[in-house]
Amino acid sequence: MSHLGQQVRLFRRQKNISLNAYAKQLGVSPGYLSNLETGKTETIHLSVLEKLQEELVLVPRHELHDKDHNGLQLRIMRIHDMLAELQQENPEAVQYLIQTIEKGIAVFSEHSG
């Protein structure tokens, strides 16, 4: 359970959500969420697990301690969510941003390879 808790805490911090605010969003007490994040609880409510499943892309245990990798993964997830929201309002902007990223990657790949 501590593996899941560590990922919940990392996700919450990357999203800049306070413990109290995230607990309220999940429908649990701040104490329960804190215990979940620190591995002090052995149980998880099915409703909480379902909500977490919607938000988290779980990282394999061996990668959990690689903070640079996890930070990048969470930033990519956040960008994905932001692009999905922007797609509703301005699809052209989304296409522009994606093309810019793809071109940038191509440029850096040519220079490093």
CSV table of N, CA and C in Angstrom, one decimal:
chain,number,residue,atom,x,y,z
A,1,MET,N,0.8,-1.2,0.0
A,1,MET,CA,0.0,0.0,0.0
A,1,MET,C,0.9,1.3,0.0
A,2,SER,N,2.1,1.2,0.6
A,2,SER,CA,3.0,2.4,0.6
A,2,SER,C,3.4,2.8,-0.8
A,3,HIS,N,3.5,1.9,-1.7
A,3,HIS,CA,3.8,2.2,-3.1
A,3,HIS,C,2.7,3.1,-3.7
A,4,LEU,N,1.5,2.7,-3.5
A,4,LEU,CA,0.4,3.5,-4.0
A,4,LEU,C,0.4,4.9,-3.3
A,5,GLY,N,0.6,4.9,-2.0
A,5,GLY,CA,0.6,6.1,-1.2
A,5,GLY,C,1.6,7.1,-1.6
A,6,GLN,N,2.8,6.6,-1.9
A,6,GLN,CA,3.9,7.4,-2.4
A,6,GLN,C,3.5,8.1,-3.8
A,7,GLN,N,2.9,7.3,-4.6
A,7,GLN,CA,2.5,7.9,-5.9
A,7,GLN,C,1.4,8.9,-5.7
A,8,VAL,N,0.4,8.7,-4.8
A,8,VAL,CA,-0.6,9.6,-4.5
A,8,VAL,C,0.0,10.9,-4.0
A,9,ARG,N,0.9,10.8,-3.1
A,9,ARG,CA,1.6,12.1,-2.6
A,9,ARG,C,2.4,12.8,-3.7
A,10,LEU,N,3.1,12.0,-4.5
A,10,LEU,CA,3.9,12.7,-5.6
A,10,LEU,C,2.9,13.4,-6.6
A,11,PHE,N,1.8,12.7,-6.9
A,11,PHE,CA,0.8,13.3,-7.8
A,11,PHE,C,0.2,14.5,-7.2
A,12,ARG,N,-0.2,14.5,-6.0
A,12,ARG,CA,-0.8,15.6,-5.3
A,12,ARG,C,0.2,16.8,-5.2
A,13,ARG,N,1.4,16.5,-4.9
A,13,ARG,CA,2.4,17.6,-4.8
A,13,ARG,C,2.7,18.2,-6.2
A,14,GLN,N,2.8,17.4,-7.2
A,14,GLN,CA,3.0,17.9,-8.6
A,14,GLN,C,1.9,18.8,-9.1
A,15,LYS,N,0.7,18.5,-8.6
A,15,LYS,CA,-0.5,19.2,-9.0
A,15,LYS,C,-0.7,20.5,-8.1
A,16,ASN,N,0.2,20.6,-7.1
A,16,ASN,CA,0.1,21.7,-6.1
A,16,ASN,C,-1.2,21.7,-5.4
A,17,ILE,N,-1.7,20.5,-4.9
A,17,ILE,CA,-2.9,20.4,-4.2
A,17,ILE,C,-2.6,20.1,-2.8
A,18,SER,N,-3.2,20.9,-1.8
A,18,SER,CA,-3.0,20.6,-0.4
A,18,SER,C,-3.6,19.3,0.0
A,19,LEU,N,-3.1,18.7,1.1
A,19,LEU,CA,-3.6,17.5,1.6
A,19,LEU,C,-5.1,17.6,1.9
A,20,ASN,N,-5.5,18.7,2.6
A,20,ASN,CA,-6.9,18.9,2.9
A,20,ASN,C,-7.7,19.0,1.7
A,21,ALA,N,-7.3,19.8,0.7
A,21,ALA,CA,-8.1,20.0,-0.5
A,21,ALA,C,-8.3,18.6,-1.3
A,22,TYR,N,-7.2,17.8,-1.3
A,22,TYR,CA,-7.3,16.6,-2.1
A,22,TYR,C,-8.1,15.6,-1.3
A,23,ALA,N,-8.0,15.6,0.0
A,23,ALA,CA,-8.8,14.7,0.8
A,23,ALA,C,-10.3,15.0,0.6
A,24,LYS,N,-10.6,16.3,0.6
A,24,LYS,CA,-12.0,16.7,0.3
A,24,LYS,C,-12.5,16.3,-1.1
A,25,GLN,N,-11.6,16.4,-2.1
A,25,GLN,CA,-11.9,16.0,-3.4
A,25,GLN,C,-12.2,14.5,-3.5
A,26,LEU,N,-11.4,13.7,-2.7
A,26,LEU,CA,-11.6,12.3,-2.7
A,26,LEU,C,-12.7,11.8,-1.8
A,27,GLY,N,-13.2,12.7,-1.0
A,27,GLY,CA,-14.3,12.3,0.0
A,27,GLY,C,-13.8,11.6,1.2
A,28,VAL,N,-12.5,11.9,1.6
A,28,VAL,CA,-12.0,11.2,2.8
A,28,VAL,C,-11.5,12.3,3.8
A,29,SER,N,-11.1,11.9,5.0
A,29,SER,CA,-10.6,12.8,5.9
A,29,SER,C,-9.1,13.1,5.6
A,30,PRO,N,-8.6,14.2,6.0
A,30,PRO,CA,-7.2,14.5,5.8
A,30,PRO,C,-6.3,13.5,6.5
A,31,GLY,N,-6.7,13.0,7.6
A,31,GLY,CA,-5.9,12.0,8.4
A,31,GLY,C,-5.8,10.7,7.6
A,32,TYR,N,-6.9,10.3,7.0
A,32,TYR,CA,-6.9,9.1,6.2
A,32,TYR,C,-6.0,9.2,5.0
A,33,LEU,N,-6.1,10.3,4.3
A,33,LEU,CA,-5.2,10.5,3.2
A,33,LEU,C,-3.8,10.6,3.6
A,34,SER,N,-3.5,11.2,4.7
A,34,SER,CA,-2.1,11.2,5.2
A,34,SER,C,-1.6,9.8,5.5
A,35,ASN,N,-2.4,9.1,6.1
A,35,ASN,CA,-2.1,7.7,6.4
A,35,ASN,C,-1.9,6.8,5.2
A,36,LEU,N,-2.7,7.1,4.2
A,36,LEU,CA,-2.6,6.4,2.9
A,36,LEU,C,-1.2,6.8,2.2
A,37,GLU,N,-0.9,8.0,2.2
A,37,GLU,CA,0.3,8.5,1.6
A,37,GLU,C,1.6,8.0,2.3
A,38,THR,N,1.5,7.8,3.6
A,38,THR,CA,2.7,7.4,4.3
A,38,THR,C,2.7,5.9,4.6
A,39,GLY,N,1.7,5.2,4.0
A,39,GLY,CA,1.7,3.7,4.2
A,39,GLY,C,1.3,3.3,5.6
A,40,LYS,N,0.6,4.1,6.3
A,40,LYS,CA,0.2,3.7,7.7
A,40,LYS,C,-1.2,3.1,7.7
A,41,THR,N,-1.8,3.0,6.6
A,41,THR,CA,-3.1,2.3,6.5
A,41,THR,C,-3.0,1.1,5.6
A,42,GLU,N,-3.7,0.0,6.0
A,42,GLU,CA,-3.6,-1.2,5.2
A,42,GLU,C,-4.9,-1.4,4.4
A,43,THR,N,-5.8,-0.4,4.4
A,43,THR,CA,-7.0,-0.5,3.7
A,43,THR,C,-7.2,0.7,2.8
A,44,ILE,N,-8.0,0.5,1.8
A,44,ILE,CA,-8.4,1.7,0.9
A,44,ILE,C,-9.8,1.4,0.5
A,45,HIS,N,-10.6,2.4,0.6
A,45,HIS,CA,-12.0,2.3,0.2
A,45,HIS,C,-12.0,2.2,-1.3
A,46,LEU,N,-12.9,1.3,-1.8
A,46,LEU,CA,-13.1,1.1,-3.2
A,46,LEU,C,-13.4,2.4,-4.0
A,47,SER,N,-14.2,3.2,-3.4
A,47,SER,CA,-14.6,4.5,-4.1
A,47,SER,C,-13.4,5.4,-4.2
A,48,VAL,N,-12.5,5.4,-3.2
A,48,VAL,CA,-11.2,6.2,-3.3
A,48,VAL,C,-10.3,5.6,-4.3
A,49,LEU,N,-10.2,4.3,-4.4
A,49,LEU,CA,-9.4,3.6,-5.3
A,49,LEU,C,-9.8,3.9,-6.8
A,50,GLU,N,-11.1,3.9,-7.0
A,50,GLU,CA,-11.7,4.2,-8.3
A,50,GLU,C,-11.4,5.7,-8.7
A,51,LYS,N,-11.5,6.6,-7.7
A,51,LYS,CA,-11.1,8.0,-8.0
A,51,LYS,C,-9.7,8.2,-8.4
A,52,LEU,N,-8.8,7.5,-7.6
A,52,LEU,CA,-7.4,7.6,-7.8
A,52,LEU,C,-7.0,6.9,-9.2
A,53,GLN,N,-7.7,5.9,-9.5
A,53,GLN,CA,-7.4,5.2,-10.8
A,53,GLN,C,-7.7,6.1,-11.9
A,54,GLU,N,-8.7,7.0,-11.8
A,54,GLU,CA,-9.0,7.9,-12.9
A,54,GLU,C,-7.9,8.9,-13.1
A,55,GLU,N,-7.2,9.3,-12.0
A,55,GLU,CA,-6.2,10.4,-12.0
A,55,GLU,C,-4.8,9.9,-12.2
A,56,LEU,N,-4.5,8.7,-11.7
A,56,LEU,CA,-3.1,8.3,-11.6
A,56,LEU,C,-2.7,7.3,-12.7
A,57,VAL,N,-1.6,7.5,-13.3
A,57,VAL,CA,-0.9,6.5,-14.1
A,57,VAL,C,0.1,5.9,-13.2
A,58,LEU,N,-0.1,4.7,-12.7
A,58,LEU,CA,0.8,4.1,-11.7
A,58,LEU,C,2.1,3.8,-12.3
A,59,VAL,N,3.2,4.1,-11.6
A,59,VAL,CA,4.5,3.9,-12.0
A,59,VAL,C,5.1,2.6,-11.3
A,60,PRO,N,5.8,1.8,-12.1
A,60,PRO,CA,6.4,0.6,-11.5
A,60,PRO,C,7.2,0.9,-10.3
A,61,ARG,N,7.2,0.0,-9.3
A,61,ARG,CA,7.9,0.3,-8.0
A,61,ARG,C,9.4,0.7,-8.2
A,62,HIS,N,10.1,0.0,-9.1
A,62,HIS,CA,11.5,0.3,-9.3
A,62,HIS,C,11.7,1.7,-9.8
A,63,GLU,N,10.7,2.3,-10.4
A,63,GLU,CA,10.9,3.7,-10.9
A,63,GLU,C,10.5,4.8,-9.9
A,64,LEU,N,9.8,4.4,-8.9
A,64,LEU,CA,9.2,5.3,-7.9
A,64,LEU,C,10.3,6.2,-7.3
A,65,HIS,N,11.5,5.7,-7.1
A,65,HIS,CA,12.6,6.5,-6.4
A,65,HIS,C,13.3,7.4,-7.4
A,66,ASP,N,13.0,7.2,-8.7
A,66,ASP,CA,13.7,8.1,-9.7
A,66,ASP,C,12.8,9.4,-9.8
A,67,LYS,N,13.1,10.3,-9.0
A,67,LYS,CA,12.2,11.5,-8.9
A,67,LYS,C,12.2,12.3,-10.2
A,68,ASP,N,13.4,12.3,-10.9
A,68,ASP,CA,13.4,13.1,-12.2
A,68,ASP,C,12.4,12.4,-13.2
A,69,HIS,N,12.5,11.1,-13.2
A,69,HIS,CA,11.6,10.4,-14.2
A,69,HIS,C,10.1,10.6,-13.8
A,70,ASN,N,9.8,10.5,-12.5
A,70,ASN,CA,8.4,10.7,-12.0
A,70,ASN,C,8.0,12.1,-12.3
A,71,GLY,N,8.9,13.0,-12.0
A,71,GLY,CA,8.5,14.4,-12.2
A,71,GLY,C,8.2,14.7,-13.7
A,72,LEU,N,9.0,14.1,-14.6
A,72,LEU,CA,8.7,14.2,-16.0
A,72,LEU,C,7.4,13.6,-16.4
A,73,GLN,N,7.2,12.4,-15.9
A,73,GLN,CA,6.0,11.7,-16.2
A,73,GLN,C,4.7,12.5,-15.7
A,74,LEU,N,4.8,13.0,-14.5
A,74,LEU,CA,3.7,13.8,-14.0
A,74,LEU,C,3.5,15.1,-14.8
A,75,ARG,N,4.6,15.7,-15.2
A,75,ARG,CA,4.4,16.9,-16.0
A,75,ARG,C,3.8,16.6,-17.3
A,76,ILE,N,4.2,15.5,-17.9
A,76,ILE,CA,3.6,15.1,-19.2
A,76,ILE,C,2.1,14.8,-19.0
A,77,MET,N,1.8,14.1,-18.0
A,77,MET,CA,0.4,13.9,-17.7
A,77,MET,C,-0.4,15.2,-17.5
A,78,ARG,N,0.2,16.1,-16.8
A,78,ARG,CA,-0.4,17.4,-16.6
A,78,ARG,C,-0.6,18.2,-17.9
A,79,ILE,N,0.4,18.1,-18.8
A,79,ILE,CA,0.3,18.8,-20.1
A,79,ILE,C,-0.7,18.1,-20.9
A,80,HIS,N,-0.8,16.8,-20.8
A,80,HIS,CA,-1.9,16.1,-21.6
A,80,HIS,C,-3.3,16.6,-21.1
A,81,ASP,N,-3.5,16.7,-19.8
A,81,ASP,CA,-4.8,17.2,-19.3
A,81,ASP,C,-5.0,18.6,-19.8
A,82,MET,N,-4.0,19.4,-19.8
A,82,MET,CA,-4.2,20.8,-20.2
A,82,MET,C,-4.5,20.9,-21.7
A,83,LEU,N,-3.8,20.1,-22.5
A,83,LEU,CA,-4.1,20.1,-23.9
A,83,LEU,C,-5.5,19.6,-24.2
A,84,ALA,N,-5.9,18.6,-23.5
A,84,ALA,CA,-7.3,18.0,-23.7
A,84,ALA,C,-8.3,19.1,-23.3
A,85,GLU,N,-8.1,19.9,-22.3
A,85,GLU,CA,-9.0,21.0,-22.0
A,85,GLU,C,-9.0,22.1,-23.0
A,86,LEU,N,-7.8,22.4,-23.5
A,86,LEU,CA,-7.7,23.5,-24.5
A,86,LEU,C,-8.3,23.0,-25.8
A,87,GLN,N,-8.2,21.7,-26.1
A,87,GLN,CA,-8.8,21.2,-27.3
A,87,GLN,C,-10.3,21.5,-27.5
A,88,GLN,N,-11.0,21.6,-26.4
A,88,GLN,CA,-12.4,21.9,-26.4
A,88,GLN,C,-12.6,23.4,-26.9
A,89,GLU,N,-11.7,24.3,-26.5
A,89,GLU,CA,-11.9,25.7,-26.7
A,89,GLU,C,-11.1,26.1,-28.0
A,90,ASN,N,-10.0,25.6,-28.2
A,90,ASN,CA,-9.1,26.1,-29.3
A,90,ASN,C,-8.2,25.0,-29.9
A,91,PRO,N,-8.8,24.1,-30.8
A,91,PRO,CA,-8.1,23.0,-31.3
A,91,PRO,C,-6.9,23.5,-32.2
A,92,GLU,N,-6.9,24.6,-32.8
A,92,GLU,CA,-5.8,25.1,-33.5
A,92,GLU,C,-4.6,25.4,-32.6
A,93,ALA,N,-4.9,25.9,-31.5
A,93,ALA,CA,-3.8,26.2,-30.5
A,93,ALA,C,-3.1,24.8,-30.1
A,94,VAL,N,-3.9,23.8,-29.9
A,94,VAL,CA,-3.4,22.5,-29.5
A,94,VAL,C,-2.5,22.0,-30.6
A,95,GLN,N,-3.0,22.1,-31.9
A,95,GLN,CA,-2.2,21.6,-33.0
A,95,GLN,C,-0.8,22.3,-33.1
A,96,TYR,N,-0.9,23.6,-32.9
A,96,TYR,CA,0.3,24.5,-32.9
A,96,TYR,C,1.3,24.0,-31.9
A,97,LEU,N,0.8,23.8,-30.6
A,97,LEU,CA,1.7,23.4,-29.5
A,97,LEU,C,2.3,22.1,-29.8
A,98,ILE,N,1.5,21.1,-30.2
A,98,ILE,CA,2.0,19.8,-30.5
A,98,ILE,C,3.1,19.8,-31.6
A,99,GLN,N,2.8,20.5,-32.7
A,99,GLN,CA,3.8,20.6,-33.8
A,99,GLN,C,5.1,21.3,-33.3
A,100,THR,N,5.0,22.3,-32.4
A,100,THR,CA,6.1,23.0,-31.9
A,100,THR,C,7.0,22.0,-31.1
A,101,ILE,N,6.3,21.2,-30.3
A,101,ILE,CA,7.1,20.2,-29.4
A,101,ILE,C,7.7,19.2,-30.3
A,102,GLU,N,7.0,18.7,-31.3
A,102,GLU,CA,7.5,17.7,-32.2
A,102,GLU,C,8.7,18.2,-33.0
A,103,LYS,N,8.7,19.5,-33.5
A,103,LYS,CA,9.8,20.1,-34.2
A,103,LYS,C,11.0,20.3,-33.3
A,104,GLY,N,10.7,20.7,-32.0
A,104,GLY,CA,11.8,20.9,-31.1
A,104,GLY,C,12.5,19.6,-30.8
A,105,ILE,N,11.7,18.5,-30.6
A,105,ILE,CA,12.3,17.2,-30.3
A,105,ILE,C,13.2,16.8,-31.5
A,106,ALA,N,12.7,17.0,-32.7
A,106,ALA,CA,13.5,16.6,-33.9
A,106,ALA,C,14.8,17.4,-34.0
A,107,VAL,N,14.7,18.7,-33.7
A,107,VAL,CA,16.0,19.5,-33.7
A,107,VAL,C,17.0,19.0,-32.6
A,108,PHE,N,16.5,18.8,-31.4
A,108,PHE,CA,17.4,18.3,-30.4
A,108,PHE,C,17.9,16.9,-30.6
A,109,SER,N,17.1,16.1,-31.2
A,109,SER,CA,17.5,14.7,-31.6
A,109,SER,C,18.6,14.7,-32.6
A,110,GLU,N,18.5,15.6,-33.6
A,110,GLU,CA,19.5,15.7,-34.7
A,110,GLU,C,20.9,16.2,-34.1
A,111,HIS,N,20.8,17.1,-33.1
A,111,HIS,CA,22.1,17.7,-32.5
A,111,HIS,C,22.7,16.7,-31.5
A,112,SER,N,21.9,15.8,-30.9
A,112,SER,CA,22.5,14.9,-29.9
A,112,SER,C,22.9,13.6,-30.5
A,113,GLY,N,22.4,13.3,-31.7
A,113,GLY,CA,22.7,12.0,-32.3
A,113,GLY,C,23.7,12.0,-33.3
